[in-house]
Amino acid sequence: EEIYWVGGEPLMYEQHWRYMKRIIELGDGPGLYARYNSNLSRVNYKGINLYTDILANIRDWQMCASIDGTGAVGEYIRTGLNYESWLNNFREGLAIAKHRRQMRLDFTLTLPGLFEVANMQRLADELNVDILAKVTFTFTPDIIMSPLALPRKILDRLVDQLITNNTLGRALKAVLVQLTNRPTIAEQWPEEYKESMQKGKRRILALENIRKDSLCMQDILSVDQDVLTWWENIDHV
C-alpha cells in the first residue's frame, strides 16, 4: 500500500499521528510506503516520534521537506519557519534514513530566494542530500514574490552569475535555466505589469507591517544594486 501526505502540513493534524500509529499497531507497516511533502515543523506528537516510532517501522518512506531559503531569509519567505528547529528536525530524519531518496530538500525559488540559491546548494552538500526545485507560480501579474517579476535583463544577468560563479547541482541549474526560457511577468502581461507590480509591492509591505519583520524584502534585495533600484522605483513608474 502507498500513502501520500501532501500539503496542509500533515504533521500538524492529530489524524495523521493516530492513523499512522494504528497502521503500525496492526502490523501493516512492512507493506506500507509513505511519501510526505511537509514544512517539517513537528516530528513529535504526544510521545510519538515520526521517525523512530512510525517511519522506521514501515517498508519505505520519503520526506520532501519544504524550504525556501536558509536562516533569516528562509524565515522571511516562509511565515512561521524556525530555521534551526527545521534543520534539527531534518537531521533527525537523516539519522534513520537508509537511502538517499528518503530525505530531500523541496525548494521553491522565489524572488528573495534568488539570493539563497548558493546557500541552498551548500546546505544540500553539507547534509549530503538532493534538492527538488521549482519556481513560484505566476498565475496573475501581481505575484511579485516570483523571480519572473524582475525585468528580463536583470533576471538573465542574475541567472548567469549564479550558474557561472557557483557549483550548483542539476536541480538548481535546471530551475535557473528554466527562468531564461519562460516569459517574465512583463513579457506576459506588458499592459498590466507596472500597476500589478505596485499592487504586489503594497501587499508585501502590508504583510511585513503585520508580521513586524525585522528583515524586509528591501534588505534582502539590497545585495544587488540593480534589483534594489528596480524595487525602489516600482512606486514611481
mmCIF file of C-alpha atoms in Angstrom, residues 100-217:
data_model
loop_
_atom_site.group_PDB
_atom_site.id
_atom_site.type_symbol
_atom_site.label_atom_id
_atom_site.label_comp_id
_atom_site.label_asym_id
_atom_site.label_seq_id
_atom_site.Cartn_x
_atom_site.Cartn_y
_atom_site.Cartn_z
ATOM 1 C CA ARG A 100 19.380 8.906 -0.291
ATOM 2 C CA ARG A 101 15.811 9.301 -1.548
ATOM 3 C CA GLN A 102 14.312 9.261 1.933
ATOM 4 C CA MET A 103 15.311 12.802 2.939
ATOM 5 C CA ARG A 104 15.240 15.556 0.310
ATOM 6 C CA LEU A 105 15.034 19.344 0.267
ATOM 7 C CA ASP A 106 11.953 20.669 -1.539
ATOM 8 C CA PHE A 107 12.982 24.163 -2.635
ATOM 9 C CA THR A 108 10.624 26.709 -4.179
ATOM 10 C CA LEU A 109 12.510 29.515 -5.912
ATOM 11 C CA THR A 110 11.145 32.971 -5.089
ATOM 12 C CA LEU A 111 12.410 36.470 -5.812
ATOM 13 C CA PRO A 112 14.253 36.797 -2.461
ATOM 14 C CA GLY A 113 15.199 33.133 -2.824
ATOM 15 C CA LEU A 114 17.353 34.001 -5.836
ATOM 16 C CA PHE A 115 19.858 35.246 -3.290
ATOM 17 C CA GLU A 116 19.650 31.960 -1.383
ATOM 18 C CA VAL A 117 20.439 29.605 -4.255
ATOM 19 C CA ALA A 118 24.115 29.238 -3.363
ATOM 20 C CA ASN A 119 23.246 28.786 0.323
ATOM 21 C CA MET A 120 20.717 26.083 -0.553
ATOM 22 C CA GLN A 121 23.332 24.184 -2.528
ATOM 23 C CA ARG A 122 25.776 24.463 0.360
ATOM 24 C CA LEU A 123 23.100 23.164 2.714
ATOM 25 C CA ALA A 124 22.382 20.195 0.454
ATOM 26 C CA ASP A 125 26.096 19.439 0.178
ATOM 27 C CA GLU A 126 26.561 19.689 3.933
ATOM 28 C CA LEU A 127 23.640 17.337 4.587
ATOM 29 C CA ASN A 128 24.556 15.133 1.609
ATOM 30 C CA VAL A 129 21.022 15.189 0.216
ATOM 31 C CA ASP A 130 19.348 16.006 -3.087
ATOM 32 C CA ILE A 131 17.237 19.043 -3.927
ATOM 33 C CA LEU A 132 13.842 19.112 -5.621
ATOM 34 C CA ALA A 133 13.372 22.569 -7.150
ATOM 35 C CA LYS A 134 10.502 24.529 -8.655
ATOM 36 C CA VAL A 135 9.566 28.174 -9.272
ATOM 37 C CA THR A 136 6.829 30.186 -7.556
ATOM 38 C CA PHE A 137 3.635 30.097 -9.601
ATOM 39 C CA THR A 138 2.694 33.267 -11.505
ATOM 40 C CA PHE A 139 -0.971 32.792 -12.286
ATOM 41 C CA THR A 140 -1.575 36.542 -12.085
ATOM 42 C CA PRO A 141 0.672 39.523 -12.921
ATOM 43 C CA ASP A 142 0.926 40.810 -9.338
ATOM 44 C CA ILE A 143 2.992 37.890 -7.964
ATOM 45 C CA ILE A 144 5.972 39.994 -7.046
ATOM 46 C CA MET A 145 7.412 37.144 -4.947
ATOM 47 C CA SER A 146 8.243 35.360 -8.188
ATOM 48 C CA PRO A 147 11.705 35.808 -9.739
ATOM 49 C CA LEU A 148 9.822 36.337 -13.005
ATOM 50 C CA ALA A 149 8.692 39.689 -11.604
ATOM 51 C CA LEU A 150 12.159 41.024 -12.437
ATOM 52 C CA PRO A 151 12.868 42.711 -15.773
ATOM 53 C CA ARG A 152 14.363 40.296 -18.296
ATOM 54 C CA LYS A 153 17.787 41.947 -18.417
ATOM 55 C CA ILE A 154 18.270 41.829 -14.642
ATOM 56 C CA LEU A 155 16.897 38.306 -14.325
ATOM 57 C CA ASP A 156 19.138 36.871 -17.037
ATOM 58 C CA ARG A 157 22.213 38.500 -15.505
ATOM 59 C CA LEU A 158 21.456 37.072 -12.079
ATOM 60 C CA VAL A 159 20.853 33.611 -13.513
ATOM 61 C CA ASP A 160 24.096 33.739 -15.466
ATOM 62 C CA GLN A 161 26.023 34.850 -12.381
ATOM 63 C CA LEU A 162 24.524 32.122 -10.214
ATOM 64 C CA ILE A 163 25.308 29.382 -12.706
ATOM 65 C CA THR A 164 28.791 30.693 -13.507
ATOM 66 C CA ASN A 165 30.013 31.565 -10.027
ATOM 67 C CA ASN A 166 28.719 28.590 -8.040
ATOM 68 C CA THR A 167 28.993 24.829 -8.106
ATOM 69 C CA LEU A 168 25.322 24.043 -8.381
ATOM 70 C CA GLY A 169 23.715 20.642 -8.681
ATOM 71 C CA ARG A 170 21.467 19.575 -11.512
ATOM 72 C CA ALA A 171 18.194 20.594 -9.852
ATOM 73 C CA LEU A 172 19.164 24.192 -9.117
ATOM 74 C CA LYS A 173 20.805 24.677 -12.508
ATOM 75 C CA ALA A 174 17.703 23.355 -14.232
ATOM 76 C CA VAL A 175 15.301 25.612 -12.360
ATOM 77 C CA LEU A 176 17.507 28.646 -13.084
ATOM 78 C CA VAL A 177 17.819 27.859 -16.777
ATOM 79 C CA GLN A 178 14.049 27.453 -16.833
ATOM 80 C CA LEU A 179 13.763 31.128 -15.894
ATOM 81 C CA THR A 180 15.583 32.158 -19.060
ATOM 82 C CA ASN A 181 13.115 30.190 -21.184
ATOM 83 C CA ARG A 182 9.905 31.311 -19.502
ATOM 84 C CA PRO A 183 8.237 34.670 -20.153
ATOM 85 C CA THR A 184 8.667 37.208 -17.392
ATOM 86 C CA ILE A 185 5.596 38.877 -15.952
ATOM 87 C CA ALA A 186 6.380 41.984 -18.013
ATOM 88 C CA GLU A 187 6.590 39.894 -21.167
ATOM 89 C CA GLN A 188 3.379 38.013 -20.450
ATOM 90 C CA TRP A 189 1.328 40.991 -19.219
ATOM 91 C CA PRO A 190 3.004 44.101 -20.692
ATOM 92 C CA GLU A 191 -0.039 46.364 -20.271
ATOM 93 C CA GLU A 192 -0.642 45.371 -16.649
ATOM 94 C CA TYR A 193 2.928 44.973 -15.445
ATOM 95 C CA LYS A 194 3.598 48.360 -13.838
ATOM 96 C CA GLU A 195 0.300 48.596 -11.981
ATOM 97 C CA SER A 196 0.493 44.935 -10.947
ATOM 98 C CA MET A 197 3.987 45.365 -9.504
ATOM 99 C CA GLN A 198 2.723 48.275 -7.427
ATOM 100 C CA LYS A 199 -0.142 46.108 -6.169
ATOM 101 C CA GLY A 200 2.231 43.256 -5.356
ATOM 102 C CA LYS A 201 4.647 45.519 -3.527
ATOM 103 C CA ARG A 202 1.855 47.070 -1.455
ATOM 104 C CA ARG A 203 0.811 43.571 -0.411
ATOM 105 C CA ILE A 204 4.364 42.674 0.626
ATOM 106 C CA LEU A 205 4.781 45.873 2.650
ATOM 107 C CA ALA A 206 1.430 45.328 4.367
ATOM 108 C CA LEU A 207 2.416 41.781 5.353
ATOM 109 C CA GLU A 208 5.773 42.969 6.642
ATOM 110 C CA ASN A 209 3.979 45.512 8.806
ATOM 111 C CA ILE A 210 1.567 42.910 10.158
ATOM 112 C CA ARG A 211 4.360 40.444 10.900
ATOM 113 C CA LYS A 212 6.630 43.159 12.318
ATOM 114 C CA ASP A 213 9.503 41.778 10.263
ATOM 115 C CA SER A 214 12.967 42.866 11.309
ATOM 116 C CA LEU A 215 14.293 41.645 7.944
ATOM 117 C CA CYS A 216 12.366 43.038 4.988
ATOM 118 C CA MET A 217 12.275 42.484 1.240
#
